[in-house]
mmCIF file of N, CA, C and O and ligand atoms in Angstrom:
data_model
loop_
_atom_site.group_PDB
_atom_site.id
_atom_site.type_symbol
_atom_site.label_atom_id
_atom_site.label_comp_id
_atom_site.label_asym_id
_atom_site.label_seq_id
_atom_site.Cartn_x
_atom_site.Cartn_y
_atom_site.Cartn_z
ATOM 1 N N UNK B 1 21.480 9.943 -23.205
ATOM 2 C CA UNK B 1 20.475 11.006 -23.167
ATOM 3 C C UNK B 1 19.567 10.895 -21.928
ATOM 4 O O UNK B 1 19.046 11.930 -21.514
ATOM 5 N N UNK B 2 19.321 9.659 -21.265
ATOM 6 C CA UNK B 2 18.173 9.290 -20.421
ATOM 7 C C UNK B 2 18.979 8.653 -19.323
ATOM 8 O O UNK B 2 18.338 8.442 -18.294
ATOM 9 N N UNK B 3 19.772 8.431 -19.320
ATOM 10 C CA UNK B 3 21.096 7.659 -18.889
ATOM 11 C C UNK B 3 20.698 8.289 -17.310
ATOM 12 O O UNK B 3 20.202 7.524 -16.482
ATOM 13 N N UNK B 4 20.907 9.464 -17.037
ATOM 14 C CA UNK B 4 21.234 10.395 -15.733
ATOM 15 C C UNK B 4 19.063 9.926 -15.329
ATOM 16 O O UNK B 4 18.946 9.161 -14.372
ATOM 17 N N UNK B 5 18.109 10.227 -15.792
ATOM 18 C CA UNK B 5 17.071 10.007 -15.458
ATOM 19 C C UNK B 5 16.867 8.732 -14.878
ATOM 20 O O UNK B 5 16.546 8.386 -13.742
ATOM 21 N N UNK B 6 17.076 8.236 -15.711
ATOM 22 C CA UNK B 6 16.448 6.341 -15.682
ATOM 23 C C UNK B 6 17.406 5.918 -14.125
ATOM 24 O O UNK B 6 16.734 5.255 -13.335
ATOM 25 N N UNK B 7 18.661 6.199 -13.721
ATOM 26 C CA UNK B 7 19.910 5.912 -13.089
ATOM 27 C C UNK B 7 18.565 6.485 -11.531
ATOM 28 O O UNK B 7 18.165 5.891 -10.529
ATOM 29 N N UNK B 8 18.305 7.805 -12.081
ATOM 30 C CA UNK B 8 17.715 8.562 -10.424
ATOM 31 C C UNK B 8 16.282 7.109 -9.753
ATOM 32 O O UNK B 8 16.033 6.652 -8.638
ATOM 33 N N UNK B 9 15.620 6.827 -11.349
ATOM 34 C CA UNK B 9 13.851 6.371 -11.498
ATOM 35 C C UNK B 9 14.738 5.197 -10.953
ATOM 36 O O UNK B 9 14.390 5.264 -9.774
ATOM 37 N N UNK B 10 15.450 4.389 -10.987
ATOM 38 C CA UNK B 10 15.667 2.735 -10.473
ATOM 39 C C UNK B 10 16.588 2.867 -9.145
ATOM 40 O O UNK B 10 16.739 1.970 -8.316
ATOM 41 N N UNK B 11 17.146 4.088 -9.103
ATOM 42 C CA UNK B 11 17.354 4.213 -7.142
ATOM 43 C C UNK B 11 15.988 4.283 -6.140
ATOM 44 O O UNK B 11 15.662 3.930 -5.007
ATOM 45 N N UNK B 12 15.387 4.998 -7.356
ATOM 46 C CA UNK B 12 13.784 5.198 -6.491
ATOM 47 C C UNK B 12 13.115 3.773 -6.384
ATOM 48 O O UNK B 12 12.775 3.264 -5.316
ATOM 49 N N UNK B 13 12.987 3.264 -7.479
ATOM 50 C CA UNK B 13 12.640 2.164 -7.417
ATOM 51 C C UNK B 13 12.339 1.450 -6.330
ATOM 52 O O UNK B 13 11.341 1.332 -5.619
ATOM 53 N N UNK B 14 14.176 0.683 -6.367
ATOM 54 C CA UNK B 14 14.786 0.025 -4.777
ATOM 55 C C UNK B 14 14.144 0.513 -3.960
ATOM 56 O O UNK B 14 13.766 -0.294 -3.111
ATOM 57 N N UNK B 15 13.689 1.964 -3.752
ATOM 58 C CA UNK B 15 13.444 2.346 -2.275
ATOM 59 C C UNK B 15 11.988 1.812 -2.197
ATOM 60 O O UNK B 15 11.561 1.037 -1.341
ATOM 61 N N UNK B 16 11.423 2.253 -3.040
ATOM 62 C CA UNK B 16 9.881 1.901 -2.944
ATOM 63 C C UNK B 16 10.042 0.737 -2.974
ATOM 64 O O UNK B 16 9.568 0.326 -1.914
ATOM 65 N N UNK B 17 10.613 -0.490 -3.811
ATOM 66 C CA UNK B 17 10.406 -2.029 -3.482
ATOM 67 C C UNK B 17 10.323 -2.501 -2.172
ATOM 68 O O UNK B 17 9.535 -3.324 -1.705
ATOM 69 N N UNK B 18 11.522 -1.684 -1.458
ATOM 70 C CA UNK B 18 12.028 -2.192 0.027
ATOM 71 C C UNK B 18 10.599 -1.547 0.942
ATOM 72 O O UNK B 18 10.046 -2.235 1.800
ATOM 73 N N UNK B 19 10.219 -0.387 0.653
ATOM 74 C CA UNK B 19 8.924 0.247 0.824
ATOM 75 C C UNK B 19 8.135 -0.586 0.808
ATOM 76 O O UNK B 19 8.004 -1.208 1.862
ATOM 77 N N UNK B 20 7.328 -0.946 -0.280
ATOM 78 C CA UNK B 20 6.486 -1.937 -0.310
ATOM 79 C C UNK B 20 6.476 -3.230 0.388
ATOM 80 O O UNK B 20 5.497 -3.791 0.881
ATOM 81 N N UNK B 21 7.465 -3.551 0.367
ATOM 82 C CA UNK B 21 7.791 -5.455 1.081
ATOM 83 C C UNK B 21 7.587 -4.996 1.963
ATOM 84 O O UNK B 21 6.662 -5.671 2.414
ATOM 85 N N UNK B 22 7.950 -3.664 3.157
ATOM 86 C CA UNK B 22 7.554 -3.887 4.353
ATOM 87 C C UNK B 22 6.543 -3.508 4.806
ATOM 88 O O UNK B 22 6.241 -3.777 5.968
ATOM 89 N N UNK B 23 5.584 -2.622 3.826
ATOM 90 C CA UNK B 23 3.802 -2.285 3.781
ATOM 91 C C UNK B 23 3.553 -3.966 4.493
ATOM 92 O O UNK B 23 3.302 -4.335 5.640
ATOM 93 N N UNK B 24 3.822 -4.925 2.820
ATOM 94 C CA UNK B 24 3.416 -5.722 2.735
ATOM 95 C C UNK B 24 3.417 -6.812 3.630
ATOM 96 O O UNK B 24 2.491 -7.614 3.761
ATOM 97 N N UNK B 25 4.641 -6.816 4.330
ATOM 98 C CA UNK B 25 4.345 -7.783 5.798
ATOM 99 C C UNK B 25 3.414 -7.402 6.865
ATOM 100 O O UNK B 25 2.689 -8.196 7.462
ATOM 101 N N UNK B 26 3.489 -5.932 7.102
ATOM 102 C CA UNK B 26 2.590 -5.208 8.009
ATOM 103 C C UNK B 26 1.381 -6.037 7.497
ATOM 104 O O UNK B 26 1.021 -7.003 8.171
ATOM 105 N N UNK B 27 0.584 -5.652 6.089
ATOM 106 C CA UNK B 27 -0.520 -5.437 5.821
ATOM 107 C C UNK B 27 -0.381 -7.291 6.347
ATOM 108 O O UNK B 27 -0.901 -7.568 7.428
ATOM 109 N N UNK B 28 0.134 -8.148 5.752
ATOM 110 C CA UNK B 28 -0.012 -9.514 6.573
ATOM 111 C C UNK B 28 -0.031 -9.834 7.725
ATOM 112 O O UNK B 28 -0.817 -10.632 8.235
ATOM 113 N N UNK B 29 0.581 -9.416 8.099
ATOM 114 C CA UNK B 29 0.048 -9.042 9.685
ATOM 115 C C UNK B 29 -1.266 -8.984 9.985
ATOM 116 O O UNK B 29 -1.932 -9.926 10.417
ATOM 117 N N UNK B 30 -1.717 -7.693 9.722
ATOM 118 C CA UNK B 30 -2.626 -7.804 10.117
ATOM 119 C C UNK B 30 -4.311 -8.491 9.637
ATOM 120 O O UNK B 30 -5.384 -8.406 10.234
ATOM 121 N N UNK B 31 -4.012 -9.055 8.539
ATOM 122 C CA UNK B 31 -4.604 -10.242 8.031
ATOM 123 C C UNK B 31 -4.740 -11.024 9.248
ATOM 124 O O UNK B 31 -5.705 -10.844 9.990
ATOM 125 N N UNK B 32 -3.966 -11.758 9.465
ATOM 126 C CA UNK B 32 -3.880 -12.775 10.653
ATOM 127 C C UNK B 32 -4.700 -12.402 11.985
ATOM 128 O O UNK B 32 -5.482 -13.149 12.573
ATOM 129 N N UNK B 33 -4.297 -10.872 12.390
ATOM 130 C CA UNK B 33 -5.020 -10.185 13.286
ATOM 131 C C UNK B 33 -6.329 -10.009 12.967
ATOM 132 O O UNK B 33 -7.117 -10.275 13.874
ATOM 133 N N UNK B 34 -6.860 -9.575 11.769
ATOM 134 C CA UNK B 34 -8.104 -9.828 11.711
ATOM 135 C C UNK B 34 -9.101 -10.941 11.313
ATOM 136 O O UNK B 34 -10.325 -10.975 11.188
ATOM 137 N N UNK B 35 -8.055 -11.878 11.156
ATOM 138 C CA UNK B 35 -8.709 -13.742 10.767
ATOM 139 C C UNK B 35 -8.860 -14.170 12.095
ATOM 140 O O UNK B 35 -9.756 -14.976 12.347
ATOM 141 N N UNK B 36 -7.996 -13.683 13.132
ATOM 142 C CA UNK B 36 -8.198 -14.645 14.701
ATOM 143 C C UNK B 36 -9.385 -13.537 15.153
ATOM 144 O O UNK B 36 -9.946 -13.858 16.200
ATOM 145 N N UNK B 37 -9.793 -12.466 14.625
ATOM 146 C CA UNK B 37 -10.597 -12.202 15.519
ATOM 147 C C UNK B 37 -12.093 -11.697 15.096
ATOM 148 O O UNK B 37 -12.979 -11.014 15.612
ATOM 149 N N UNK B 38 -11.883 -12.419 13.853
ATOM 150 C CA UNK B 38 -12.743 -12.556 12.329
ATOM 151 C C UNK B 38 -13.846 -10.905 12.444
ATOM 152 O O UNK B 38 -15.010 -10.712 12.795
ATOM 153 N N UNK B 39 -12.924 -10.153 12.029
ATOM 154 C CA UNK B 39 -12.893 -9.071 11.360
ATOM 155 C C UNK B 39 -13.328 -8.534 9.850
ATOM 156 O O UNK B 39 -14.161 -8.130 10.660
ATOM 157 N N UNK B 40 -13.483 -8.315 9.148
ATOM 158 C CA UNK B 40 -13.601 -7.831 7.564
ATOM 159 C C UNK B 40 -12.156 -7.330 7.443
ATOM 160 O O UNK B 40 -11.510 -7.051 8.453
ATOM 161 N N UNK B 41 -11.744 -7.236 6.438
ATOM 162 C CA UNK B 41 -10.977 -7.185 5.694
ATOM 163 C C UNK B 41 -11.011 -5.745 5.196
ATOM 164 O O UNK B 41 -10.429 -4.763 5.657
ATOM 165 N N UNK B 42 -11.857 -5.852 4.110
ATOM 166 C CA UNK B 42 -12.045 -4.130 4.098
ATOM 167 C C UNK B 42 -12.844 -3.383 5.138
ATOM 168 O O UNK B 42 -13.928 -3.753 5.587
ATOM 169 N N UNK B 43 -12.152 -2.236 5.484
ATOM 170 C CA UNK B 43 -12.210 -1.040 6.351
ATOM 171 C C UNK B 43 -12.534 0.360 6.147
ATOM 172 O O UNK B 43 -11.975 1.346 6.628
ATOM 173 N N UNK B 44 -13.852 0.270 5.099
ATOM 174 C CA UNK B 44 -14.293 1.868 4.774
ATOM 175 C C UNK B 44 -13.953 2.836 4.912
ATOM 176 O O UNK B 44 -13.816 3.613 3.967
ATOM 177 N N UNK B 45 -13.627 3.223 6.453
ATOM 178 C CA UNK B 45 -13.439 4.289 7.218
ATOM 179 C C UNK B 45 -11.887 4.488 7.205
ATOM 180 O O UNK B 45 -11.317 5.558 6.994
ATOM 181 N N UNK B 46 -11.228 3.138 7.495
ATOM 182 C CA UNK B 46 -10.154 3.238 7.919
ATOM 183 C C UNK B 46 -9.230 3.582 6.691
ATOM 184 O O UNK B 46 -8.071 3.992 6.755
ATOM 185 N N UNK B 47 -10.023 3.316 5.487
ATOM 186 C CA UNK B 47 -9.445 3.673 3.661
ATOM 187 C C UNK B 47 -9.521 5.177 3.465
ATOM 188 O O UNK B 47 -8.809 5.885 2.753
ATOM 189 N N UNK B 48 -10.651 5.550 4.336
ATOM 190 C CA UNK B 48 -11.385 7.043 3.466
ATOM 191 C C UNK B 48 -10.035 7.857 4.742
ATOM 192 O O UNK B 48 -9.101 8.589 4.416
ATOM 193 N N UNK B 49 -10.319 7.496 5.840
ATOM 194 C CA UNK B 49 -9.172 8.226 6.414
ATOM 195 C C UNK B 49 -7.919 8.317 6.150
ATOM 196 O O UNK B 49 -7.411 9.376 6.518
ATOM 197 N N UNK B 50 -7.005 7.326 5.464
ATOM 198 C CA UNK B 50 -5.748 6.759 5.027
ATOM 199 C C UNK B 50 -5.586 7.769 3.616
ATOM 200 O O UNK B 50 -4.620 8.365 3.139
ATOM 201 N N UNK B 51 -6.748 7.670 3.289
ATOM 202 C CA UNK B 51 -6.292 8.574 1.466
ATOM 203 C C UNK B 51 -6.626 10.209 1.779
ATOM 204 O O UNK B 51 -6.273 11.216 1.165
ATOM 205 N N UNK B 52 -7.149 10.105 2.545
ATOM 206 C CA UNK B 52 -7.509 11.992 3.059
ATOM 207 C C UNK B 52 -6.263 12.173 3.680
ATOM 208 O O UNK B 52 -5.927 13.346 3.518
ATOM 209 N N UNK B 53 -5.368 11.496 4.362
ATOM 210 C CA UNK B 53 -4.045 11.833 5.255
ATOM 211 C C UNK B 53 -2.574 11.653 4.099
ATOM 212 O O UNK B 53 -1.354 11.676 4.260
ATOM 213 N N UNK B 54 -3.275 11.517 3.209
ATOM 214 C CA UNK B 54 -2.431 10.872 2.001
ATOM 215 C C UNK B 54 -2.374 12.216 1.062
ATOM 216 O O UNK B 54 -1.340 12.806 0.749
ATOM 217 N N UNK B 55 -3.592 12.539 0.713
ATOM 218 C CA UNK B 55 -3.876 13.340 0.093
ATOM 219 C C UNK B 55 -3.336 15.137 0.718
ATOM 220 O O UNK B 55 -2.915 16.077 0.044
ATOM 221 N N UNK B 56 -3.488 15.079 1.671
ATOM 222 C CA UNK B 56 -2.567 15.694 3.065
ATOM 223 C C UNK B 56 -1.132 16.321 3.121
ATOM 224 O O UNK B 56 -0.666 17.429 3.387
ATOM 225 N N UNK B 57 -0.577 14.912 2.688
ATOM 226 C CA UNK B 57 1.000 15.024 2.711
ATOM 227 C C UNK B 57 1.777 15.471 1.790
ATOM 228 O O UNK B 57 2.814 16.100 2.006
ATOM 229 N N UNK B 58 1.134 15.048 0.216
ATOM 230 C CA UNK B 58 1.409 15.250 -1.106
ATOM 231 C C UNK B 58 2.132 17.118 -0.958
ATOM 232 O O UNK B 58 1.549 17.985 -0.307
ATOM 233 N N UNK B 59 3.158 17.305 -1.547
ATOM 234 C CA UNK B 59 3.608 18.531 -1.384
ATOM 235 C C UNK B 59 3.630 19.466 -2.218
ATOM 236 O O UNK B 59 3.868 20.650 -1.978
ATOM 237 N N UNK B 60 3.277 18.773 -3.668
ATOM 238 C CA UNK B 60 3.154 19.161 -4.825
ATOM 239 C C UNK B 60 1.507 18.836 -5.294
ATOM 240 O O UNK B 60 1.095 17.798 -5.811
ATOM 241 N N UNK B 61 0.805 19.930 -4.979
ATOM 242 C CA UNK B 61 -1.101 19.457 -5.414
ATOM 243 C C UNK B 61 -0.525 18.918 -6.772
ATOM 244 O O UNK B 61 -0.675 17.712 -6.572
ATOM 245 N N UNK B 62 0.042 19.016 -8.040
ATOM 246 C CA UNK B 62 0.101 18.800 -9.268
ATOM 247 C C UNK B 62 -0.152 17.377 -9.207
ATOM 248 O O UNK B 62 -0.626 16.976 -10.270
ATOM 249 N N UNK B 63 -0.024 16.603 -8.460
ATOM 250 C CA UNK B 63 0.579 15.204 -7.830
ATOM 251 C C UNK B 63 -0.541 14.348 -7.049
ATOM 252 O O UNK B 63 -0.699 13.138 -6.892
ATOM 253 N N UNK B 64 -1.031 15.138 -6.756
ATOM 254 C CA UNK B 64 -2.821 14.833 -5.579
ATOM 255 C C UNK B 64 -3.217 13.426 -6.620
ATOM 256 O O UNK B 64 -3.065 12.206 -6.545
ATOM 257 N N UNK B 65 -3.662 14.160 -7.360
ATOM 258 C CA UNK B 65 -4.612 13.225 -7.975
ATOM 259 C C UNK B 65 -3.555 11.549 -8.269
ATOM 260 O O UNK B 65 -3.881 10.475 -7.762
ATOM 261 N N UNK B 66 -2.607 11.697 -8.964
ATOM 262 C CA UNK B 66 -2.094 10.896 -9.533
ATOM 263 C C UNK B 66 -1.392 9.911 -8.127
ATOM 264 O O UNK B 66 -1.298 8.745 -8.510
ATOM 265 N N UNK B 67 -0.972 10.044 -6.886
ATOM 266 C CA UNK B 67 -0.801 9.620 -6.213
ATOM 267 C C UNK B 67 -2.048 9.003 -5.136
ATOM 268 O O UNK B 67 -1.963 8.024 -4.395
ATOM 269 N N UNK B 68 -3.150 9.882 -5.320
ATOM 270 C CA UNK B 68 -4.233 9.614 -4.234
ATOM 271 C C UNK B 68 -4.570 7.762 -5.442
ATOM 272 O O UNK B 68 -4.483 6.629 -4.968
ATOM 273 N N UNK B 69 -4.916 8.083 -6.903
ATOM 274 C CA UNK B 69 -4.847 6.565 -7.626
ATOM 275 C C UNK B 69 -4.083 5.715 -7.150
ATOM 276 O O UNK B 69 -4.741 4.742 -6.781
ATOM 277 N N UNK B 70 -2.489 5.539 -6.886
ATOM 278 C CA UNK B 70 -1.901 4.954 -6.856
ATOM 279 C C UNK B 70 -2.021 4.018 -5.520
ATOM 280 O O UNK B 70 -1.797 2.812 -5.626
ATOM 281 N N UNK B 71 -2.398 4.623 -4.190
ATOM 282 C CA UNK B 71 -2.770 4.531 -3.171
ATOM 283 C C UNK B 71 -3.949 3.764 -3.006
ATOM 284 O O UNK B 71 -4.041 2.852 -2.185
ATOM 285 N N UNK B 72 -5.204 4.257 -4.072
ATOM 286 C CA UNK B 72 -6.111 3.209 -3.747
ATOM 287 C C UNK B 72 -5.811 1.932 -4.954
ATOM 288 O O UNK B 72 -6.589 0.979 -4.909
ATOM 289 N N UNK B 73 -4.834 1.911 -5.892
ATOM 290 C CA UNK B 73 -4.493 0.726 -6.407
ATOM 291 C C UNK B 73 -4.128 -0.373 -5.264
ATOM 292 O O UNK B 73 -4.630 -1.484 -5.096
ATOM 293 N N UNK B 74 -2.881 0.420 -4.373
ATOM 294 C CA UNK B 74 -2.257 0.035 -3.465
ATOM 295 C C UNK B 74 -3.461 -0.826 -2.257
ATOM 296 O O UNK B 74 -2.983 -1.739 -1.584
ATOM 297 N N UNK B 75 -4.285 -0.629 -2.152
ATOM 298 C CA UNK B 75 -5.134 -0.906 -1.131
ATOM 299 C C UNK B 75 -6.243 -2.137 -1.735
ATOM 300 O O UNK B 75 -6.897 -3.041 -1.215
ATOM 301 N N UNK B 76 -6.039 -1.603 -3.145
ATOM 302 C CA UNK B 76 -6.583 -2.974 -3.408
ATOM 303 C C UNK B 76 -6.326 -4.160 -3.854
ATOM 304 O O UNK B 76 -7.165 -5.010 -4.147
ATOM 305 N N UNK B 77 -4.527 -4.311 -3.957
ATOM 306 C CA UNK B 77 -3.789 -4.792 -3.709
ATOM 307 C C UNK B 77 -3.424 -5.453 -2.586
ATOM 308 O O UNK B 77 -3.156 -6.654 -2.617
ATOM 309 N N UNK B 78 -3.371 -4.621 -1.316
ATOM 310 C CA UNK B 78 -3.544 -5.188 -0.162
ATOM 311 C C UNK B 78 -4.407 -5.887 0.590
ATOM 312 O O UNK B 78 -4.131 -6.588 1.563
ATOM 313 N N UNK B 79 -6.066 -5.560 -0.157
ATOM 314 C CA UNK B 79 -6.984 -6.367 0.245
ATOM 315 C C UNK B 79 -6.516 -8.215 -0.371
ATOM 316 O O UNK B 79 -6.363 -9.285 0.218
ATOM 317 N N UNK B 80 -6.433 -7.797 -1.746
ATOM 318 C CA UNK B 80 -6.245 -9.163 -2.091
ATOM 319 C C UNK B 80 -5.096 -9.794 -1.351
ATOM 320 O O UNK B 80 -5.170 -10.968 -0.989
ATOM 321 N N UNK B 81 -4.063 -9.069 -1.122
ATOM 322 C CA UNK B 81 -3.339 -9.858 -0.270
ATOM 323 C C UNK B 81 -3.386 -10.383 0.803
ATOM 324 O O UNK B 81 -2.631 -11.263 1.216
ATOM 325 N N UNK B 82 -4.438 -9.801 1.450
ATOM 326 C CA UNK B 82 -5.136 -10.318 2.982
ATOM 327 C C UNK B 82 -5.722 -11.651 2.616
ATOM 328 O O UNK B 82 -5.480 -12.717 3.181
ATOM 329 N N UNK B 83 -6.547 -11.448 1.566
ATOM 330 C CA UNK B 83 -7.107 -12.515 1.539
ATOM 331 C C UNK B 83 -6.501 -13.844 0.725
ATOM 332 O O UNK B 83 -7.024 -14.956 0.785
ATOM 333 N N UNK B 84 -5.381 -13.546 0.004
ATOM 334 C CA UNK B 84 -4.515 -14.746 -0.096
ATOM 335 C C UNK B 84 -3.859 -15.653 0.822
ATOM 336 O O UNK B 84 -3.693 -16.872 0.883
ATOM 337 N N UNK B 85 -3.403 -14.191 1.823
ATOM 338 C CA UNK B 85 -2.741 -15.031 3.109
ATOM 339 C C UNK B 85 -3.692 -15.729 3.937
ATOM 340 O O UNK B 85 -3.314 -16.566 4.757
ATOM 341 N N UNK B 86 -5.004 -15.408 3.754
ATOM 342 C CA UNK B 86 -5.938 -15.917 5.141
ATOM 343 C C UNK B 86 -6.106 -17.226 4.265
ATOM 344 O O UNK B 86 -5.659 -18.271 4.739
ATOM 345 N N UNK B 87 -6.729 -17.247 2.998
ATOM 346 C CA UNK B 87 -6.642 -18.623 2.537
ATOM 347 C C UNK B 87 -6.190 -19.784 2.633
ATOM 348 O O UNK B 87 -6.779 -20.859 2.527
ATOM 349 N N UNK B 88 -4.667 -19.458 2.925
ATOM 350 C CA UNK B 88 -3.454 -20.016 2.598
ATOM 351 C C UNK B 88 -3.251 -20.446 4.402
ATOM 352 O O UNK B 88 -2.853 -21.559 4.744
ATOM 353 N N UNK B 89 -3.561 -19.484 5.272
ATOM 354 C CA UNK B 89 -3.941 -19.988 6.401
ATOM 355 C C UNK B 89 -2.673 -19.950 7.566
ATOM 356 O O UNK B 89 -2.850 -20.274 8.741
ATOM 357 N N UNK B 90 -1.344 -19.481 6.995
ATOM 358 C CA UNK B 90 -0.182 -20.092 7.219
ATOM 359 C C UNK B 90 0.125 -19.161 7.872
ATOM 360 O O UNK B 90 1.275 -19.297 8.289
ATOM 361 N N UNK B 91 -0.639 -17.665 8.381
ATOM 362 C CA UNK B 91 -0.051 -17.386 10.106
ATOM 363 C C UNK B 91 1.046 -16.482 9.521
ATOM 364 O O UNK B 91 1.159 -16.117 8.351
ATOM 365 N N UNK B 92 1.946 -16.152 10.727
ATOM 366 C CA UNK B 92 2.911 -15.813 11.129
ATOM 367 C C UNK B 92 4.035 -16.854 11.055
ATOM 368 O O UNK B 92 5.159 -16.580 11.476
HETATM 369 O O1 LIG Z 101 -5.832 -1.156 8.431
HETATM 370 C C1 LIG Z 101 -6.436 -2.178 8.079
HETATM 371 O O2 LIG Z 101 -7.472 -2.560 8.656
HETATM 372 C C2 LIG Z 101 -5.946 -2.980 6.957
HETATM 373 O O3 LIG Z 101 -6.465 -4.042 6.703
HETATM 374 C C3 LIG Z 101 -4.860 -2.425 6.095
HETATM 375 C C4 LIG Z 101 -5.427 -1.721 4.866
HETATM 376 C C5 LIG Z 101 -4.197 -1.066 4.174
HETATM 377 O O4 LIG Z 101 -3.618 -1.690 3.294
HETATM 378 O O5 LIG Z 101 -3.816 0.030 4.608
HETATM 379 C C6 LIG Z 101 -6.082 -2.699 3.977
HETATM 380 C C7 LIG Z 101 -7.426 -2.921 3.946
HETATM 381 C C8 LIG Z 101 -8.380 -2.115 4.710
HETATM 382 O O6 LIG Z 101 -9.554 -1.861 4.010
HETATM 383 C C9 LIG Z 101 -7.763 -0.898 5.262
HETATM 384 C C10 LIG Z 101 -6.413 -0.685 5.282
#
């Protein structure tokens, strides 16, 4: 019954996983970039601009809202991940 759905939702999946892992090196990245040049971490401006260009792209308004959430989950996710990696200290 769900067989044909669930089959489409876990191709998507994969994509977004592979999606994410490579957010996620970026966003380490630039952790490092902003630990050598001791920067903040969070970026007000650079968030409020990111979810307005986000909010932007969405093609379906039905979708705005529920994706603009997901995005700032995503970011605060990425903060913590900055700051795991800077902890941890271990660079590139
Ligand atoms: O662009 C940055 O300065 C980042 O640190 C990346 C990122 C993001 O995940 O997009 C994360 C934290 C900042 O507050 C803004 C954006």
């Amino acid at each position: 019954m769900l067989a044909k759905q669930r089959a489409q939702i876990d191709a998507i999946d994969q994509k977004l996983v592979q999606l994410l892992e490579m957010r996620l090196k970026v966003v380490e990245e630039v952790a490092v970039i902003k630990k050598e040049n001791q920067l903040p971490i969070f970026d007000k401006a650079r968030e409020a601009n990111l979810l307005a260009q986000v909010a932007l792209k969405v093609e379906d308004s039905t979708y705005t809202g529920a994706i603009e959430e997901i995005f700032q989950y995503l970011l605060k996710v990425s903060k913590e991940q900055q700051k795991a990696s800077m902890e941890k200290g271990t660079g590139l």
